[in-house]
Amino acid sequence: MFVLPINTLSRHSQRHSQHQASEFSRRLESMFHADADQAMTLRSPALDVSETATAYTLQLDMPGVSKEAIKISIEGRRVSIDAEQAKPAPAPTNADASQPPAPAAQLLYRERALTRYSRSVSLPQEVNQADSNAKLENGVLTLTLVKRQAAGASHLTVS
């Protein structure tokens, strides 16, 4: 077996080796950075829960999400929040409406992919949906969940 030290390789062999290395890097990069139209990241948003005598307050960080994209479901004590971040808008190409539209810009590189948020919480007591509310402000979703009042003891008359 014959081994050549790197410094004695011909220029052709060096270029060939560099080409193979860059091709390998490009393919490896493409595996981890899929097309942003298809790529979606699933995140569990940071959550703070506080309680008063009458309600629970949940605060979740959901940057880049519109209020229309948030779905909240309440089943007894379980609260589930799902949302999908809006697709990043392309950079504007022409601000003057009197001129014909400019051709669409070709995207060269993208790191901003879609993000889906999902979180479920089981609370100690059931929630009254009718009196509860939610608001989204500065990327923070705040849920005020009113506790359902326990039904009082009922008496049954024996006949």
PDB file of C-alpha atoms in Angstrom:
ATOM      1  CA  MET A   1       0.000   0.000   0.000  1.00  0.00           C
ATOM      2  CA  PHE A   2       1.259   3.405  -0.943  1.00  0.00           C
ATOM      3  CA  VAL A   3       0.312   6.597   0.975  1.00  0.00           C
ATOM      4  CA  LEU A   4       0.961  10.100  -0.310  1.00  0.00           C
ATOM      5  CA  PRO A   5       1.362  12.901   2.178  1.00  0.00           C
ATOM      6  CA  ILE A   6      -1.116  15.754   1.544  1.00  0.00           C
ATOM      7  CA  ASN A   7       1.577  18.265   0.580  1.00  0.00           C
ATOM      8  CA  THR A   8       2.731  16.135  -2.370  1.00  0.00           C
ATOM      9  CA  LEU A   9      -0.696  15.647  -3.955  1.00  0.00           C
ATOM     10  CA  SER A  10      -1.075  17.056  -7.419  1.00  0.00           C
ATOM     11  CA  ARG A  11      -3.152  20.198  -7.973  1.00  0.00           C
ATOM     12  CA  HIS A  12      -5.787  18.123  -9.754  1.00  0.00           C
ATOM     13  CA  SER A  13      -6.123  15.777  -6.778  1.00  0.00           C
ATOM     14  CA  GLN A  14      -6.365  18.715  -4.376  1.00  0.00           C
ATOM     15  CA  ARG A  15      -9.152  20.354  -6.428  1.00  0.00           C
ATOM     16  CA  HIS A  16     -10.976  17.038  -6.671  1.00  0.00           C
ATOM     17  CA  SER A  17     -10.722  16.540  -2.900  1.00  0.00           C
ATOM     18  CA  GLN A  18     -11.963  20.092  -2.234  1.00  0.00           C
ATOM     19  CA  HIS A  19     -14.886  19.586  -4.611  1.00  0.00           C
ATOM     20  CA  GLN A  20     -15.864  16.346  -2.866  1.00  0.00           C
ATOM     21  CA  ALA A  21     -15.610  17.999   0.552  1.00  0.00           C
ATOM     22  CA  SER A  22     -17.784  20.946  -0.486  1.00  0.00           C
ATOM     23  CA  GLU A  23     -20.350  18.608  -2.097  1.00  0.00           C
ATOM     24  CA  PHE A  24     -20.471  16.555   1.102  1.00  0.00           C
ATOM     25  CA  SER A  25     -20.977  19.748   3.181  1.00  0.00           C
ATOM     26  CA  ARG A  26     -23.737  20.963   0.862  1.00  0.00           C
ATOM     27  CA  ARG A  27     -25.616  17.655   1.101  1.00  0.00           C
ATOM     28  CA  LEU A  28     -25.196  17.486   4.859  1.00  0.00           C
ATOM     29  CA  GLU A  29     -26.491  21.062   5.175  1.00  0.00           C
ATOM     30  CA  SER A  30     -29.524  20.275   3.020  1.00  0.00           C
ATOM     31  CA  MET A  31     -30.484  17.381   5.309  1.00  0.00           C
ATOM     32  CA  PHE A  32     -30.720  19.672   8.326  1.00  0.00           C
ATOM     33  CA  HIS A  33     -32.126  22.730   6.585  1.00  0.00           C
ATOM     34  CA  ALA A  34     -35.079  21.455   4.618  1.00  0.00           C
ATOM     35  CA  ASP A  35     -37.128  23.730   2.420  1.00  0.00           C
ATOM     36  CA  ALA A  36     -38.805  26.246   4.711  1.00  0.00           C
ATOM     37  CA  ASP A  37     -42.139  25.755   2.934  1.00  0.00           C
ATOM     38  CA  GLN A  38     -42.137  22.163   4.159  1.00  0.00           C
ATOM     39  CA  ALA A  39     -40.192  22.500   7.406  1.00  0.00           C
ATOM     40  CA  MET A  40     -42.105  23.121  10.607  1.00  0.00           C
ATOM     41  CA  THR A  41     -40.789  23.304  14.125  1.00  0.00           C
ATOM     42  CA  LEU A  42     -42.979  22.077  16.991  1.00  0.00           C
ATOM     43  CA  ARG A  43     -42.459  23.983  20.208  1.00  0.00           C
ATOM     44  CA  SER A  44     -43.913  23.823  23.683  1.00  0.00           C
ATOM     45  CA  PRO A  45     -44.233  27.489  24.714  1.00  0.00           C
ATOM     46  CA  ALA A  46     -42.940  28.724  28.066  1.00  0.00           C
ATOM     47  CA  LEU A  47     -45.792  28.808  30.579  1.00  0.00           C
ATOM     48  CA  ASP A  48     -46.585  30.605  33.841  1.00  0.00           C
ATOM     49  CA  VAL A  49     -49.642  29.572  35.887  1.00  0.00           C
ATOM     50  CA  SER A  50     -51.037  31.559  38.802  1.00  0.00           C
ATOM     51  CA  GLU A  51     -54.165  31.080  40.884  1.00  0.00           C
ATOM     52  CA  THR A  52     -56.588  33.278  42.797  1.00  0.00           C
ATOM     53  CA  ALA A  53     -59.619  32.199  44.809  1.00  0.00           C
ATOM     54  CA  THR A  54     -61.817  32.366  41.693  1.00  0.00           C
ATOM     55  CA  ALA A  55     -59.577  31.846  38.629  1.00  0.00           C
ATOM     56  CA  TYR A  56     -56.399  30.491  37.086  1.00  0.00           C
ATOM     57  CA  THR A  57     -54.196  32.699  34.916  1.00  0.00           C
ATOM     58  CA  LEU A  58     -51.982  31.120  32.262  1.00  0.00           C
ATOM     59  CA  GLN A  59     -49.391  33.119  30.330  1.00  0.00           C
ATOM     60  CA  LEU A  60     -47.643  31.602  27.313  1.00  0.00           C
ATOM     61  CA  ASP A  61     -44.941  33.067  25.061  1.00  0.00           C
ATOM     62  CA  MET A  62     -46.109  32.797  21.433  1.00  0.00           C
ATOM     63  CA  PRO A  63     -44.107  35.269  19.332  1.00  0.00           C
ATOM     64  CA  GLY A  64     -45.152  35.748  15.729  1.00  0.00           C
ATOM     65  CA  VAL A  65     -48.600  34.174  16.176  1.00  0.00           C
ATOM     66  CA  SER A  66     -51.795  36.017  15.247  1.00  0.00           C
ATOM     67  CA  LYS A  67     -54.868  35.705  17.464  1.00  0.00           C
ATOM     68  CA  GLU A  68     -56.748  34.066  14.572  1.00  0.00           C
ATOM     69  CA  ALA A  69     -54.185  31.226  14.475  1.00  0.00           C
ATOM     70  CA  ILE A  70     -54.702  30.224  18.132  1.00  0.00           C
ATOM     71  CA  LYS A  71     -57.037  27.381  19.060  1.00  0.00           C
ATOM     72  CA  ILE A  72     -57.920  26.850  22.722  1.00  0.00           C
ATOM     73  CA  SER A  73     -59.960  23.893  23.908  1.00  0.00           C
ATOM     74  CA  ILE A  74     -61.188  23.271  27.440  1.00  0.00           C
ATOM     75  CA  GLU A  75     -62.501  19.917  28.613  1.00  0.00           C
ATOM     76  CA  GLY A  76     -63.183  19.868  32.331  1.00  0.00           C
ATOM     77  CA  ARG A  77     -59.802  20.482  33.979  1.00  0.00           C
ATOM     78  CA  ARG A  78     -57.737  20.052  30.809  1.00  0.00           C
ATOM     79  CA  VAL A  79     -56.764  23.101  28.742  1.00  0.00           C
ATOM     80  CA  SER A  80     -55.076  22.663  25.331  1.00  0.00           C
ATOM     81  CA  ILE A  81     -53.528  25.464  23.292  1.00  0.00           C
ATOM     82  CA  ASP A  82     -52.459  24.996  19.664  1.00  0.00           C
ATOM     83  CA  ALA A  83     -51.210  27.669  17.268  1.00  0.00           C
ATOM     84  CA  GLU A  84     -49.272  27.988  14.067  1.00  0.00           C
ATOM     85  CA  GLN A  85     -46.982  30.900  13.351  1.00  0.00           C
ATOM     86  CA  ALA A  86     -47.685  32.772  10.139  1.00  0.00           C
ATOM     87  CA  LYS A  87     -45.439  32.041   7.169  1.00  0.00           C
ATOM     88  CA  PRO A  88     -42.623  34.624   7.009  1.00  0.00           C
ATOM     89  CA  ALA A  89     -43.488  37.255   4.416  1.00  0.00           C
ATOM     90  CA  PRO A  90     -41.053  37.849   1.562  1.00  0.00           C
ATOM     91  CA  ALA A  91     -39.218  41.166   1.499  1.00  0.00           C
ATOM     92  CA  PRO A  92     -41.168  43.864  -0.368  1.00  0.00           C
ATOM     93  CA  THR A  93     -39.890  44.364  -3.914  1.00  0.00           C
ATOM     94  CA  ASN A  94     -41.769  47.493  -5.066  1.00  0.00           C
ATOM     95  CA  ALA A  95     -43.491  50.071  -2.850  1.00  0.00           C
ATOM     96  CA  ASP A  96     -44.804  52.280  -5.687  1.00  0.00           C
ATOM     97  CA  ALA A  97     -48.251  51.078  -6.793  1.00  0.00           C
ATOM     98  CA  SER A  98     -48.169  53.141 -10.016  1.00  0.00           C
ATOM     99  CA  GLN A  99     -45.323  51.056 -11.455  1.00  0.00           C
ATOM    100  CA  PRO A 100     -45.738  47.527 -12.749  1.00  0.00           C
ATOM    101  CA  PRO A 101     -44.984  44.830 -10.180  1.00  0.00           C
ATOM    102  CA  ALA A 102     -41.364  43.788  -9.988  1.00  0.00           C
ATOM    103  CA  PRO A 103     -40.522  40.145 -10.638  1.00  0.00           C
ATOM    104  CA  ALA A 104     -40.554  37.963  -7.539  1.00  0.00           C
ATOM    105  CA  ALA A 105     -37.256  37.841  -5.709  1.00  0.00           C
ATOM    106  CA  GLN A 106     -35.434  34.530  -5.669  1.00  0.00           C
ATOM    107  CA  LEU A 107     -34.865  33.271  -2.145  1.00  0.00           C
ATOM    108  CA  LEU A 108     -31.212  32.393  -1.651  1.00  0.00           C
ATOM    109  CA  TYR A 109     -31.221  31.265   1.987  1.00  0.00           C
ATOM    110  CA  ARG A 110     -33.838  30.889   4.718  1.00  0.00           C
ATOM    111  CA  GLU A 111     -33.583  30.048   8.399  1.00  0.00           C
ATOM    112  CA  ARG A 112     -37.023  31.310   9.431  1.00  0.00           C
ATOM    113  CA  ALA A 113     -39.305  28.301   9.187  1.00  0.00           C
ATOM    114  CA  LEU A 114     -42.880  27.893  10.319  1.00  0.00           C
ATOM    115  CA  THR A 115     -43.377  27.202  13.999  1.00  0.00           C
ATOM    116  CA  ARG A 116     -46.242  25.280  15.558  1.00  0.00           C
ATOM    117  CA  TYR A 117     -46.935  25.701  19.261  1.00  0.00           C
ATOM    118  CA  SER A 118     -48.732  23.104  21.348  1.00  0.00           C
ATOM    119  CA  ARG A 119     -49.289  22.907  25.100  1.00  0.00           C
ATOM    120  CA  SER A 120     -51.747  21.081  27.368  1.00  0.00           C
ATOM    121  CA  VAL A 121     -52.259  21.644  31.070  1.00  0.00           C
ATOM    122  CA  SER A 122     -54.367  19.830  33.655  1.00  0.00           C
ATOM    123  CA  LEU A 123     -55.613  22.200  36.330  1.00  0.00           C
ATOM    124  CA  PRO A 124     -56.627  21.213  39.863  1.00  0.00           C
ATOM    125  CA  GLN A 125     -60.253  22.270  39.317  1.00  0.00           C
ATOM    126  CA  GLU A 126     -62.656  22.379  36.350  1.00  0.00           C
ATOM    127  CA  VAL A 127     -62.983  25.601  34.365  1.00  0.00           C
ATOM    128  CA  ASN A 128     -66.120  27.584  33.506  1.00  0.00           C
ATOM    129  CA  GLN A 129     -65.689  28.249  29.771  1.00  0.00           C
ATOM    130  CA  ALA A 130     -68.455  30.827  29.532  1.00  0.00           C
ATOM    131  CA  ASP A 131     -66.822  33.217  32.023  1.00  0.00           C
ATOM    132  CA  SER A 132     -63.203  32.665  30.906  1.00  0.00           C
ATOM    133  CA  ASN A 133     -61.313  34.807  28.386  1.00  0.00           C
ATOM    134  CA  ALA A 134     -58.075  34.973  26.411  1.00  0.00           C
ATOM    135  CA  LYS A 135     -56.027  37.840  24.992  1.00  0.00           C
ATOM    136  CA  LEU A 136     -52.856  38.082  22.927  1.00  0.00           C
ATOM    137  CA  GLU A 137     -50.606  41.074  23.493  1.00  0.00           C
ATOM    138  CA  ASN A 138     -46.973  41.550  22.397  1.00  0.00           C
ATOM    139  CA  GLY A 139     -46.523  37.841  21.706  1.00  0.00           C
ATOM    140  CA  VAL A 140     -47.834  36.752  25.131  1.00  0.00           C
ATOM    141  CA  LEU A 141     -51.101  34.810  25.326  1.00  0.00           C
ATOM    142  CA  THR A 142     -52.926  35.361  28.627  1.00  0.00           C
ATOM    143  CA  LEU A 143     -55.793  33.044  29.602  1.00  0.00           C
ATOM    144  CA  THR A 144     -58.005  33.935  32.544  1.00  0.00           C
ATOM    145  CA  LEU A 145     -59.848  30.740  33.381  1.00  0.00           C
ATOM    146  CA  VAL A 146     -62.654  31.084  35.920  1.00  0.00           C
ATOM    147  CA  LYS A 147     -63.001  28.136  38.280  1.00  0.00           C
ATOM    148  CA  ARG A 148     -66.239  26.197  38.066  1.00  0.00           C
ATOM    149  CA  GLN A 149     -68.100  26.347  41.354  1.00  0.00           C
ATOM    150  CA  ALA A 150     -68.557  22.965  42.923  1.00  0.00           C
ATOM    151  CA  ALA A 151     -72.156  21.902  42.981  1.00  0.00           C
ATOM    152  CA  GLY A 152     -73.554  22.101  46.475  1.00  0.00           C
ATOM    153  CA  ALA A 153     -74.817  19.054  48.233  1.00  0.00           C
ATOM    154  CA  SER A 154     -78.235  18.019  47.056  1.00  0.00           C
ATOM    155  CA  HIS A 155     -80.815  16.235  49.101  1.00  0.00           C
ATOM    156  CA  LEU A 156     -82.913  13.427  47.829  1.00  0.00           C
ATOM    157  CA  THR A 157     -86.299  12.773  49.382  1.00  0.00           C
ATOM    158  CA  VAL A 158     -87.211   9.174  49.982  1.00  0.00           C
ATOM    159  CA  SER A 159     -90.676   8.280  48.757  1.00  0.00           C
TER     160      SER A 159
END
